Amino acid sequence: MSSPAADRRESRFLIVLFVLALGFNLYGVTYHWTMGFMAGHEFRQAHTAIVAYHIDQQNNFSLLYETPIFGKPWVSLLLEVPIYEWAVVGLSRLTGLPHVIAARTITAACFYLTLPALWLLLGRLALPKPRRLLVLALVLSAPVYIFYSRAFLMDSMALMASAWWLVAFVRTMDERRWGWLGLAVVAGTLAALVKSAILAVWMVPGAAYGAWLLGRDLRAGAGWRAPLRTLLWGLATVVVALGCLRAWVAYTDPIKAAHASAWIFTSKNLSQGNWGLFDFDALFSAQLWRYLLACWEQAIMSRWMIAALLVAGLALPTARGRVAGAAACFLAAQILFPFAYAYQDYYFYACAVFLHGALGWALLALWDSRLPRWAAGVVMLAVLGAQGATYWRDYRVQQSVVHHGGYPFTDVIRELTPKQTVIIVAGADWAAMSPLYAQRKALMIRNGLEHDHAYLERAFNDLAGEEVSALVVYGPLRQNKDFINKVAERFDLDARAPTFSFVTTADTYLARLYAKGAQLRLKNSRRYPDLTIPPEALAEIPTKGRAQISPAIARDVFINIRPGPYQMDFEFGLDWLGEGAMPVLSAHPNSDLWVRPPPHAKQIRWSYGIFAGAYEKPEARTDGVEFIIHGELPDGTSREIYHRLLDPAQNPADRPDQHEVIAYEPRPEESLRFSTRPHQSSAYDWAYTIRIEVK
């Protein structure tokens, strides 16, 4: 029997371990907190983030939410009730935080709210309070609970709800009190709707405890009433959760099944294909276990250290039962969903806590064994250090990347194509990073379907009424000219060469309306050194000063001007800028475009404006821009057809886009010159032309 002094030393030692682990966890969770890059299975985080983005954009907090990555109908990929995404959007709106920071805040908060539930569960297993701190220290120092407790994923919310469900289930079964039953119903339902695969893992120990209680009642031989009451109380804790889950599946499966490619995410296909539910053949696959053990070494620590501690715990009678039970719960998750755990390390977020419980009991048994306590303390420190070192060697390296998310080509798509347009992405399966960072709805061609002509025809037809602004092609599919030409022909892209390429990763083909303008922007910008433009793309395009414009350049570059111009003179260079629904032509004074009108023209339509930044600051703003149309004859004579001073700083009516319709009757051989001139000074005269049409 230990002395009070020894107990105090033990408590102080365990408190120190807990404080060190908590500090290390807080450091790791908050490291690069404001970095936009979502390290760790970015494809899955991007899927969650794009749901939140469109909920926020559309103010759509209904169950019929959009995940617009598989084409129309946009409501096709309803994987979970978006409670986590609602919380992210709500916190973002309340605080003004970007979505990624709001998501990290909610994820971390849910993780830390899980710890009190673990504390209570350890108490129900008769573990003294100071000793519970060791198990919590193991959890806090685990790489998976540092790295993914800051991810844009709903797993921490589901873990929190599942842990509290298990607390409430045990207390309900032990005490038969309505308050605990109510908590079990609420927590279980939340877990089931947020991520049912995590609740399923936590139901394993719940089912085992319920079965033990039922067996105890049956062995007591007191009749059928006690076992029936136990059974009914147990069912009451899960019936609402499972009923809601069943209703959600019944609601969403037909929607997914009816879609051209989202049908693979029906509950049946997910459980059998993606998760490998009860796939016993997989469990005897050496390759699968190599992947699983690799995940152990990434998410927790060395497999050999884990094995050594488990063997030690099983060899010590005082810990054998609890070590075996907790380890069995850890392994049960991987047996239930072998594919999910083998190929996605973040799935261990749901079950690693059980392994830490087993390791904690093994370490405490060593502490109570004949081994000198100083040696047992060294082992505890070594285990915590091994987890910390594992995090430092792998996950922290990923967190250390200085990157704010997205790619140069998604930035260009976002800035230089209209917001309401759609992009097509191929070669990236359903990894939603491209549409997320481009902030565009997408038709993502799942891998292999680029050869399925029936599917492509259906998917393209579903996009009727939508404007496709870009095709992004990844990897080997960049060489598939048949597929690229098929998309280009259908959606008016120039497939002769990519508009621009991102190193050796992806090619982007923009719609003709935006392609040349984007290339000119890139040529004149140093922002995107990793984007390359085909050498021949801009060879014939004049960019600055007075220059003749060939019919081909007029057709391909000046798509928003009809008839196409034949001559230009831009003092500050030819440039397209993002404004409103489509890129606009920069018209900073002095700028001139010459157009030959049709012989029987009746009117001129000119849409133009001045950027808001030119007049919003009182100390630095434009004094106005003059928009002028002259009719010019070959002999040098000219007449003024239209003149307007736009002064948005002084006249609010001049701030929106201007759309002028001017009556016009051409003279023989007359050409039209569309000009901008400064009023007095050319400072901040950031004018633009949206469209010119003479007809």
PDB file of C-alpha atoms in Angstrom, residues 34 60 74 95 116 228 249 283 414 435 441 461 486 500 536 551 640 695:
ATOM      1  CA  THR A  34      -4.148  31.800 -39.706  1.00  0.00           C
ATOM      2  CA  ASN A  60     -29.152  28.327 -47.575  1.00  0.00           C
ATOM      3  CA  TRP A  74     -26.028  20.989 -57.947  1.00  0.00           C
ATOM      4  CA  THR A  95     -17.087  37.267 -35.725  1.00  0.00           C
ATOM      5  CA  PRO A 116     -14.330  16.103 -19.933  1.00  0.00           C
ATOM      6  CA  LEU A 228     -36.597  -6.245 -20.565  1.00  0.00           C
ATOM      7  CA  VAL A 249     -30.348   8.071 -45.788  1.00  0.00           C
ATOM      8  CA  LEU A 283      -8.885  -8.034 -43.340  1.00  0.00           C
ATOM      9  CA  ARG A 414     -11.498  33.525 -59.809  1.00  0.00           C
ATOM     10  CA  PRO A 435     -13.671  24.749 -57.590  1.00  0.00           C
ATOM     11  CA  LYS A 441     -19.381  25.669 -59.400  1.00  0.00           C
ATOM     12  CA  ASN A 461     -26.532  18.350 -71.462  1.00  0.00           C
ATOM     13  CA  LYS A 486     -14.851  17.320 -77.111  1.00  0.00           C
ATOM     14  CA  PHE A 500      -1.864  28.746 -69.540  1.00  0.00           C
ATOM     15  CA  GLU A 536       2.809  31.627 -79.898  1.00  0.00           C
ATOM     16  CA  PRO A 551      -9.132  40.492 -88.181  1.00  0.00           C
ATOM     17  CA  GLU A 640     -18.093  64.552 -82.546  1.00  0.00           C
ATOM     18  CA  LYS A 695     -25.452  47.907 -85.526  1.00  0.00           C
TER      19      LYS A 695
END
